[in-house]
Coordinates of C-alpha atoms in Angstrom, one line a residue:
X1 CA -106.8 146.5 -102.1
X2 CA -107.9 149.8 -100.3
X3 CA -110.0 149.2 -97.2
X4 CA -113.5 150.9 -97.6
X5 CA -112.5 152.6 -94.3
X6 CA -109.6 154.2 -96.3
X7 CA -111.6 155.8 -98.9
X8 CA -112.4 159.4 -98.5
X9 CA -115.9 160.3 -97.4
X10 CA -118.1 162.8 -99.3
X11 CA -117.2 165.9 -96.8
X12 CA -113.8 164.7 -97.3
X13 CA -113.9 165.3 -101.0
X14 CA -115.7 168.6 -100.5
X15 CA -113.0 170.0 -98.4
X16 CA -110.4 168.8 -100.5
X17 CA -112.3 170.4 -103.6
X18 CA -112.5 173.6 -101.6
X19 CA -108.9 173.6 -100.5
X20 CA -108.1 172.9 -104.3
X21 CA -110.3 176.0 -105.5
X22 CA -108.7 178.0 -103.1
X23 CA -105.0 177.4 -104.1
X24 CA -106.4 178.4 -107.5
X25 CA -108.8 181.1 -106.9
X26 CA -106.4 184.0 -108.4
X27 CA -106.6 181.8 -111.8
X28 CA -110.3 181.4 -111.4
X29 CA -110.9 185.3 -110.6
X30 CA -108.6 186.3 -113.5
X31 CA -110.7 184.0 -115.9
X32 CA -114.1 185.8 -114.3
X33 CA -112.7 189.1 -115.1
X34 CA -111.8 188.0 -118.5
X35 CA -115.2 186.8 -118.9
X36 CA -116.5 190.4 -117.8
X37 CA -114.7 192.2 -120.1
X38 CA -115.5 190.5 -123.3
X39 CA -119.2 190.0 -122.1
X40 CA -119.1 193.7 -122.0
X41 CA -117.1 194.3 -125.0
X42 CA -119.5 192.2 -126.8
X43 CA -122.7 194.0 -125.6
X44 CA -121.0 197.2 -126.2
X45 CA -120.0 196.5 -129.8
X46 CA -122.5 194.2 -131.2
X47 CA -125.2 195.7 -133.5
X48 CA -128.5 196.6 -131.8
X49 CA -131.6 194.9 -133.4
X50 CA -134.9 196.5 -132.8
X51 CA -138.2 194.6 -133.1
X52 CA -141.9 196.3 -133.7
X53 CA -145.1 194.4 -134.0
X54 CA -148.4 195.3 -135.6
X55 CA -151.4 193.2 -134.5
X56 CA -154.2 191.9 -137.1
X57 CA -157.6 191.0 -136.3
X58 CA -158.7 188.2 -138.4
X59 CA -162.3 187.5 -139.3
X60 CA -164.6 185.8 -136.7
X61 CA -165.6 181.9 -137.1
X62 CA -169.2 183.4 -138.1
X63 CA -168.1 185.6 -140.8
X64 CA -165.5 183.3 -141.9
X65 CA -168.3 180.3 -142.4
X66 CA -170.1 182.3 -144.6
X67 CA -167.5 182.7 -147.3
X68 CA -166.4 180.1 -149.8
X69 CA -163.0 181.7 -150.5
X70 CA -159.6 180.8 -149.0
X71 CA -160.2 183.2 -146.0
X72 CA -162.8 180.6 -144.6
X73 CA -159.5 178.3 -143.9
X74 CA -157.9 180.2 -140.9
X75 CA -154.5 178.2 -141.2
X76 CA -154.1 180.1 -144.6
X77 CA -153.6 183.7 -143.0
X78 CA -149.9 182.7 -141.6
X79 CA -148.7 181.8 -145.0
X80 CA -150.4 184.4 -146.7
X81 CA -148.5 187.0 -144.9
X82 CA -145.1 185.7 -145.9
X83 CA -146.0 184.7 -149.5
X84 CA -144.1 185.9 -152.4
X85 CA -146.7 188.1 -153.6
X86 CA -146.9 190.1 -150.2
X87 CA -143.0 189.9 -149.9
X88 CA -142.2 191.5 -153.3
X89 CA -145.0 194.2 -152.8
X90 CA -143.4 195.2 -149.3
X91 CA -139.8 195.1 -150.8
X92 CA -141.2 197.7 -153.5
X93 CA -142.9 199.9 -151.4
X94 CA -140.2 200.0 -149.0
X95 CA -137.8 200.8 -152.1
X96 CA -140.3 203.8 -152.7
X97 CA -140.4 204.7 -149.1
X98 CA -136.5 205.0 -148.9
X99 CA -136.4 207.3 -152.0
X100 CA -139.0 209.5 -150.9
X101 CA -136.9 209.9 -147.3
X102 CA -133.6 210.4 -149.3
X103 CA -135.2 213.6 -151.2
X104 CA -136.7 215.1 -147.7
X105 CA -135.1 217.9 -146.1
X106 CA -132.5 217.2 -143.4
X107 CA -134.6 218.5 -140.4
X108 CA -137.4 216.0 -141.3
X109 CA -135.2 213.4 -142.4
X110 CA -136.7 209.7 -141.4
X111 CA -134.4 206.6 -141.3
X112 CA -134.4 204.5 -144.5
X113 CA -135.6 201.0 -144.3
X114 CA -132.7 198.6 -144.3
X115 CA -133.3 195.9 -147.0
X116 CA -131.5 193.0 -148.1
X117 CA -130.5 192.4 -151.5
X118 CA -133.5 190.5 -152.8
X119 CA -137.0 190.2 -151.6
X120 CA -136.6 186.9 -150.7
X121 CA -134.2 187.8 -147.6
X122 CA -137.0 189.4 -146.2
X123 CA -138.2 186.0 -144.6
X124 CA -135.5 186.7 -142.1
X125 CA -137.0 190.1 -141.1
X126 CA -140.2 189.5 -141.0
X127 CA -141.7 187.1 -138.4
X128 CA -145.5 186.1 -138.1
X129 CA -146.7 185.0 -134.4
X130 CA -150.0 183.5 -133.9
X131 CA -151.4 185.2 -130.5
X132 CA -154.9 183.8 -130.7
X133 CA -157.4 182.0 -133.1
X134 CA -158.4 185.5 -134.2
X135 CA -155.0 187.6 -133.5
X136 CA -152.0 187.8 -135.6
X137 CA -148.8 189.3 -134.8
X138 CA -146.6 190.7 -137.5
X139 CA -143.2 191.3 -136.5
X140 CA -140.4 193.2 -138.1
X141 CA -137.1 193.6 -137.1
X142 CA -134.4 196.4 -138.3
X143 CA -131.1 197.9 -136.9
X144 CA -133.0 201.3 -135.8
X145 CA -136.3 201.8 -133.9
X146 CA -138.2 203.8 -136.4
X147 CA -137.0 201.6 -139.2
X148 CA -138.6 198.6 -137.5
X149 CA -141.7 200.4 -136.9
X150 CA -142.4 201.6 -140.4
X151 CA -141.5 198.2 -141.8
X152 CA -144.0 196.4 -139.6
X153 CA -146.8 199.2 -140.3
X154 CA -146.1 198.6 -144.1
X155 CA -146.1 194.8 -144.0
X156 CA -149.5 195.2 -142.1
X157 CA -150.8 197.3 -144.7
X158 CA -149.8 195.3 -147.6
X159 CA -150.9 192.1 -146.0
X160 CA -154.8 193.6 -145.7
X161 CA -154.7 195.0 -149.2
X162 CA -153.8 191.8 -150.5
X163 CA -156.2 190.1 -148.7
X164 CA -158.8 192.6 -150.2
X165 CA -157.4 192.2 -153.8
X166 CA -157.5 188.5 -153.9
X167 CA -160.6 187.2 -152.2
X168 CA -162.8 190.3 -152.6
X169 CA -164.8 189.5 -156.2
X170 CA -166.5 193.2 -156.4
X171 CA -163.0 194.9 -156.0
X172 CA -162.5 194.8 -159.8
X173 CA -165.8 195.9 -160.9
X174 CA -165.6 198.4 -158.3
X175 CA -162.7 199.9 -159.6
X176 CA -164.0 200.1 -163.3
X177 CA -167.3 201.9 -161.9
X178 CA -165.0 204.4 -160.2
X179 CA -162.9 205.0 -163.4
X180 CA -166.5 205.4 -165.2
X181 CA -167.5 208.1 -162.6
X182 CA -164.3 210.3 -162.8
X183 CA -164.8 210.2 -166.7
X184 CA -168.3 211.2 -166.4
X185 CA -167.3 214.1 -164.0
X186 CA -164.3 215.0 -166.3
X187 CA -166.8 215.3 -169.4
X188 CA -169.0 217.4 -167.2
X189 CA -166.2 219.7 -166.8
X190 CA -165.4 219.8 -170.2
X191 CA -169.0 220.9 -171.2
X192 CA -169.1 223.5 -168.5
X193 CA -165.9 224.9 -169.9
X194 CA -167.3 224.8 -173.2
X195 CA -170.7 226.4 -172.5
X196 CA -168.5 229.3 -170.6
X197 CA -166.4 229.7 -173.6
X198 CA -169.4 229.7 -175.8
X199 CA -171.1 232.5 -174.1
X200 CA -168.0 234.7 -174.1
X201 CA -167.7 234.2 -177.7
X202 CA -171.0 235.0 -178.6
X203 CA -171.9 237.6 -175.9
X204 CA -175.6 236.9 -176.3
X205 CA -177.0 239.8 -174.1
X206 CA -174.9 242.4 -176.0
X207 CA -176.2 241.0 -179.3
X208 CA -179.6 241.2 -178.2
X209 CA -179.0 244.8 -177.1
X210 CA -177.6 245.6 -180.5
X211 CA -180.5 244.3 -182.0
X212 CA -183.1 246.1 -180.2
X213 CA -181.0 249.4 -181.0
X214 CA -181.1 248.5 -185.0
X215 CA -185.0 247.7 -184.5
X216 CA -185.6 251.1 -183.2
X217 CA -183.4 252.7 -186.0
X218 CA -185.3 250.8 -188.3
X219 CA -188.6 252.3 -186.9
X220 CA -187.2 256.0 -186.7
X221 CA -186.2 255.7 -190.6
X222 CA -189.7 254.4 -191.2
X223 CA -191.1 257.2 -189.6
X224 CA -188.7 259.5 -191.4
X225 CA -189.7 258.0 -195.0
X226 CA -193.4 258.3 -193.9
X227 CA -193.0 261.9 -193.5
X228 CA -191.0 262.3 -196.4
X229 CA -194.1 260.6 -198.1
X230 CA -196.5 263.3 -196.8
X231 CA -194.3 266.0 -197.9
X232 CA -194.0 264.3 -201.5
X233 CA -197.8 264.4 -201.4
X234 CA -198.0 267.8 -200.8
X235 CA -195.6 268.8 -203.4
X236 CA -197.1 266.7 -205.9
X237 CA -200.6 268.1 -205.0
X238 CA -199.3 271.5 -205.6
X239 CA -197.6 270.9 -208.6
X240 CA -201.2 269.5 -210.3
X241 CA -202.5 272.6 -209.0
X242 CA -199.9 274.6 -210.9
X243 CA -200.2 272.6 -214.2
X244 CA -203.8 273.0 -214.2
X245 CA -203.2 276.8 -214.4
X246 CA -202.0 278.5 -217.5
X247 CA -198.5 279.7 -217.3
X248 CA -199.3 283.3 -216.3
X249 CA -201.6 282.3 -213.5
X250 CA -199.5 279.6 -211.9
X251 CA -198.2 282.0 -209.0
X252 CA -201.7 282.6 -208.3
X253 CA -202.2 279.0 -207.7
X254 CA -200.2 279.0 -204.4
X255 CA -200.6 280.9 -201.4
X256 CA -197.7 283.1 -200.3
X257 CA -194.9 281.6 -198.7
X258 CA -196.0 278.1 -199.5
X259 CA -193.1 276.6 -201.3
X260 CA -190.8 278.4 -198.9
X261 CA -192.6 276.7 -196.2
X262 CA -192.5 273.3 -197.7
X263 CA -188.9 273.6 -198.6
X264 CA -187.9 274.5 -195.1
X265 CA -189.6 271.3 -193.9
X266 CA -188.0 269.0 -196.4
X267 CA -184.8 270.7 -195.5
X268 CA -185.5 270.1 -191.8
X269 CA -185.7 266.0 -192.0
X270 CA -182.4 264.5 -191.3
X271 CA -180.9 262.0 -193.6
X272 CA -179.7 260.1 -190.5
X273 CA -182.3 259.4 -187.7
X274 CA -181.9 260.9 -184.4
X275 CA -179.1 263.5 -185.7
X276 CA -179.1 267.0 -186.5
X277 CA -181.0 268.2 -189.6
X278 CA -178.5 268.0 -192.9
X279 CA -178.9 270.3 -195.6
X280 CA -178.3 268.4 -198.9
X281 CA -177.2 271.0 -201.3
X282 CA -179.6 273.5 -200.4
X283 CA -180.8 276.0 -203.3
X284 CA -182.4 279.3 -202.9
X285 CA -185.9 279.5 -204.2
X286 CA -185.4 282.8 -205.6
X287 CA -182.6 285.5 -205.9
X288 CA -182.8 289.4 -206.7
X289 CA -181.6 288.8 -210.1
X290 CA -183.4 286.0 -211.2
X291 CA -186.9 284.5 -210.2
X292 CA -187.6 280.9 -210.1
X293 CA -190.5 279.7 -211.6
X294 CA -192.9 277.9 -208.8
X295 CA -192.7 274.8 -211.3
X296 CA -189.0 274.5 -211.2
X297 CA -189.1 275.0 -207.1
X298 CA -191.4 272.0 -207.0
X299 CA -189.1 270.4 -209.1
X300 CA -186.2 271.0 -207.0
X301 CA -188.3 270.0 -203.7
X302 CA -189.1 266.8 -205.1
X303 CA -185.5 266.1 -205.9
X304 CA -184.3 266.8 -202.7
X305 CA -187.0 264.5 -201.2
X306 CA -185.8 261.8 -203.6
X307 CA -182.3 262.4 -202.7
X308 CA -183.1 262.0 -199.0
X309 CA -185.5 258.9 -199.6
X310 CA -182.4 257.0 -201.6
X311 CA -180.1 257.8 -198.5
X312 CA -182.7 256.4 -195.8
X313 CA -183.4 253.6 -198.2
X314 CA -179.2 253.0 -198.0
X315 CA -179.4 253.3 -194.1
X316 CA -182.8 250.7 -194.0
X317 CA -180.7 248.2 -196.1
X318 CA -177.6 248.5 -194.3
X319 CA -179.4 248.2 -190.8
X320 CA -181.7 245.2 -192.0
X321 CA -178.7 243.2 -193.4
X322 CA -176.9 243.8 -189.9
X323 CA -179.7 242.7 -188.0
X324 CA -179.9 239.7 -190.4
X325 CA -176.4 238.7 -189.5
X326 CA -176.9 239.3 -185.7
X327 CA -180.1 237.0 -186.0
X328 CA -178.1 234.4 -187.7
X329 CA -175.4 234.3 -185.2
X330 CA -177.7 234.0 -182.4
X331 CA -179.6 231.5 -183.7
X332 CA -176.3 229.5 -184.5
X333 CA -175.4 230.4 -180.7
X334 CA -178.8 229.3 -179.5
X335 CA -178.3 226.1 -181.7
X336 CA -174.8 225.4 -180.1
X337 CA -176.0 226.0 -176.5
X338 CA -178.9 223.9 -176.8
X339 CA -176.6 220.7 -178.2
X340 CA -174.2 221.4 -175.2
X341 CA -177.1 221.7 -172.7
X342 CA -178.5 218.8 -174.2
X343 CA -175.0 216.6 -173.8
X344 CA -174.4 218.2 -170.2
X345 CA -178.0 216.8 -169.5
X346 CA -177.1 213.3 -170.5
X347 CA -173.9 213.5 -169.2
X348 CA -175.2 214.6 -165.6
X349 CA -177.8 211.7 -165.8
X350 CA -175.3 209.2 -166.5
X351 CA -173.1 210.5 -163.6
X352 CA -176.1 210.4 -161.3
X353 CA -176.8 206.9 -162.3
X354 CA -173.2 205.5 -161.7
X355 CA -173.0 207.3 -158.4
X356 CA -175.9 205.7 -157.4
X357 CA -174.4 202.2 -158.5
X358 CA -171.1 202.9 -157.0
X359 CA -172.9 203.9 -153.5
X360 CA -174.8 200.8 -153.3
X361 CA -171.8 198.5 -154.6
X362 CA -169.6 200.3 -151.8
X363 CA -172.2 199.5 -149.2
X364 CA -172.6 196.0 -150.8
X365 CA -168.7 195.6 -150.5
X366 CA -168.6 196.5 -146.9
X367 CA -171.0 193.7 -146.0
X368 CA -169.1 191.1 -148.1
X369 CA -165.7 192.6 -146.8
X370 CA -163.5 190.1 -144.7
X371 CA -163.3 191.5 -141.4
X372 CA -159.5 191.5 -141.6
X373 CA -158.3 194.9 -140.1
X374 CA -155.5 196.6 -138.3
X375 CA -155.9 196.2 -134.7
X376 CA -152.5 198.1 -133.4
X377 CA -150.4 199.6 -135.1
X378 CA -146.8 199.1 -134.4
X379 CA -145.3 201.3 -131.9
X380 CA -141.4 202.3 -132.1
X381 CA -139.5 200.0 -129.6
X382 CA -137.8 201.7 -126.9
X383 CA -135.6 198.8 -126.2
X384 CA -133.1 196.5 -128.5
X385 CA -133.6 193.1 -128.9
X386 CA -129.7 192.8 -127.6
X387 CA -129.5 191.9 -123.9
X388 CA -128.3 195.0 -121.6
X389 CA -124.0 195.3 -121.5
X390 CA -124.2 194.9 -117.6
X391 CA -125.8 191.7 -118.0
X392 CA -123.7 190.6 -120.7
X393 CA -120.8 191.4 -118.6
X394 CA -122.2 189.3 -115.6
X395 CA -122.9 186.7 -117.8
X396 CA -119.4 186.7 -119.2
X397 CA -117.8 187.0 -115.7
X398 CA -120.0 183.8 -114.5
X399 CA -119.0 181.8 -117.6
X400 CA -115.4 182.8 -116.8
X401 CA -115.6 181.6 -113.1
X402 CA -117.3 178.3 -114.3
X403 CA -114.7 177.6 -117.0
X404 CA -112.3 178.2 -114.3
X405 CA -113.9 176.0 -112.0
X406 CA -113.8 173.4 -114.6
X407 CA -110.3 173.5 -115.6
X408 CA -109.3 173.4 -112.1
X409 CA -111.4 170.2 -111.5
X410 CA -109.9 168.5 -114.6
X411 CA -106.5 169.9 -114.9
X412 CA -105.5 170.6 -111.6
X413 CA -101.8 170.1 -111.9
X414 CA -101.8 171.8 -115.5
X415 CA -103.5 174.9 -113.8
X416 CA -101.0 175.1 -111.1
X417 CA -98.1 175.0 -113.7
X418 CA -100.0 177.5 -115.9
X419 CA -100.4 179.5 -112.8
X420 CA -96.8 179.5 -111.7

C-alpha cells in the first residue's frame, strides 16, 4: 500500500506533464501545422455563401385591430412568408429573371439567381427572422452577392403582393374597374379615328364649296335664260308687227338695222355662262345675191334662241342633278357624324364616371390596405458568410495543437513510438 506521502503532489504532476509535453513538442507542433494547412485549404476551397436581408414593416397594433382578416393575427406573417403560394411565385419569377438576364448583352449581364430543382427546396435558401413585434427580416442566401440581393428583394415584393391579393377585398373589383376604364379609353380612341376617317372621306368643306359654285352657276344660267326670254319677246313683238302688215309693206314695219342688232344680241349670249360667246351655226341675214325676207330672219333668230335655251336647260339640269347628289352625300355625312359624335359623347360620359369611381375606390383601398411595406431593400453583401481563411487556418492550427496534447496525455508511449 502506497503511503499518502509517497503520492505525487499537484505541482509535481504538472511538472511531469510539462516534461512529457516538452519531450513530444515536435509532434504537437507538426499536428498544429497540419491543422493550419487543412484549415487554410478548407477556407480557400470551400464555396462562398452570401446573405442579403430585406426588412418588412408590419401593420401597427391599432391598424391590425381594426381588421377582421388573418393579418390581425401577427403570428400569421412568418408562416405566410414561406407558404407554398409565396415560394411558387418566387420560383416562377426567379426563372423569368434568369431567362431575361441570359438575353442581355455581356456588358450589362447580371448574375443569375441559383435555383434548386424544385420550389420546395427554396426553404433552405429563404430564412425569416423576427427582429421585433413590427419588423421582419427576409434573408436570402446564394453563392453570389448580387444573386442573394436580387433573391431577397424579389422575395419581399412577392410577400407584399401576396398579402395584398389575399387580404384586400377591393383588389378584384378594382382590377375589373381598371379593365372597364381601359376598354372605354380604347373605344374613345376608336371613335376619334372613325371621325377623322369620315372627315377625310367626305371632305365636307370641299363639298360645301362645290355646292356654292353650282348655286352660283345656276343663278348665272337663270339670268342668261331671262335675257334670252327678253330677246324672244322682242323677236315675237316684231314678228307680230310684220304679220299685221301686207307682204309688200313688211319691210316698212321694222326700223332699219333692227333685225341685225337683235341677231347680234342673240349671238352674243354664251351657251355656257362665264365663257366667251359661242356662235351656234351663224347665218347671214342677207347676201348680195339673195335677199332674206324679215319674216324668215325672225324665224331664224327665234330658232337660235330656242337652241341656246335648250343648251342652257341641259346645263341647268346637270347642275341641279350634281347639286342634289352633293346634298344627299352631305346629309349622309352629317347623319353619320352625328351618330359618331353621340357615341363619343356617351363613351366620354361613361369614361368620366368610371374614372371618378376608380379614383374613389383607389382612395378607399389606400385607407383599408394593411400597412405592410418594404422598410429597406436588401443591400449587396460585401462579405461572405464563410469564416475568413486566416481565421480558419488559425482555428485548424489550434485544433491540431489540442489534438496533439490530448494524444500525448492519453497515449504517451504510443506517441513516442510513432515519433521515433
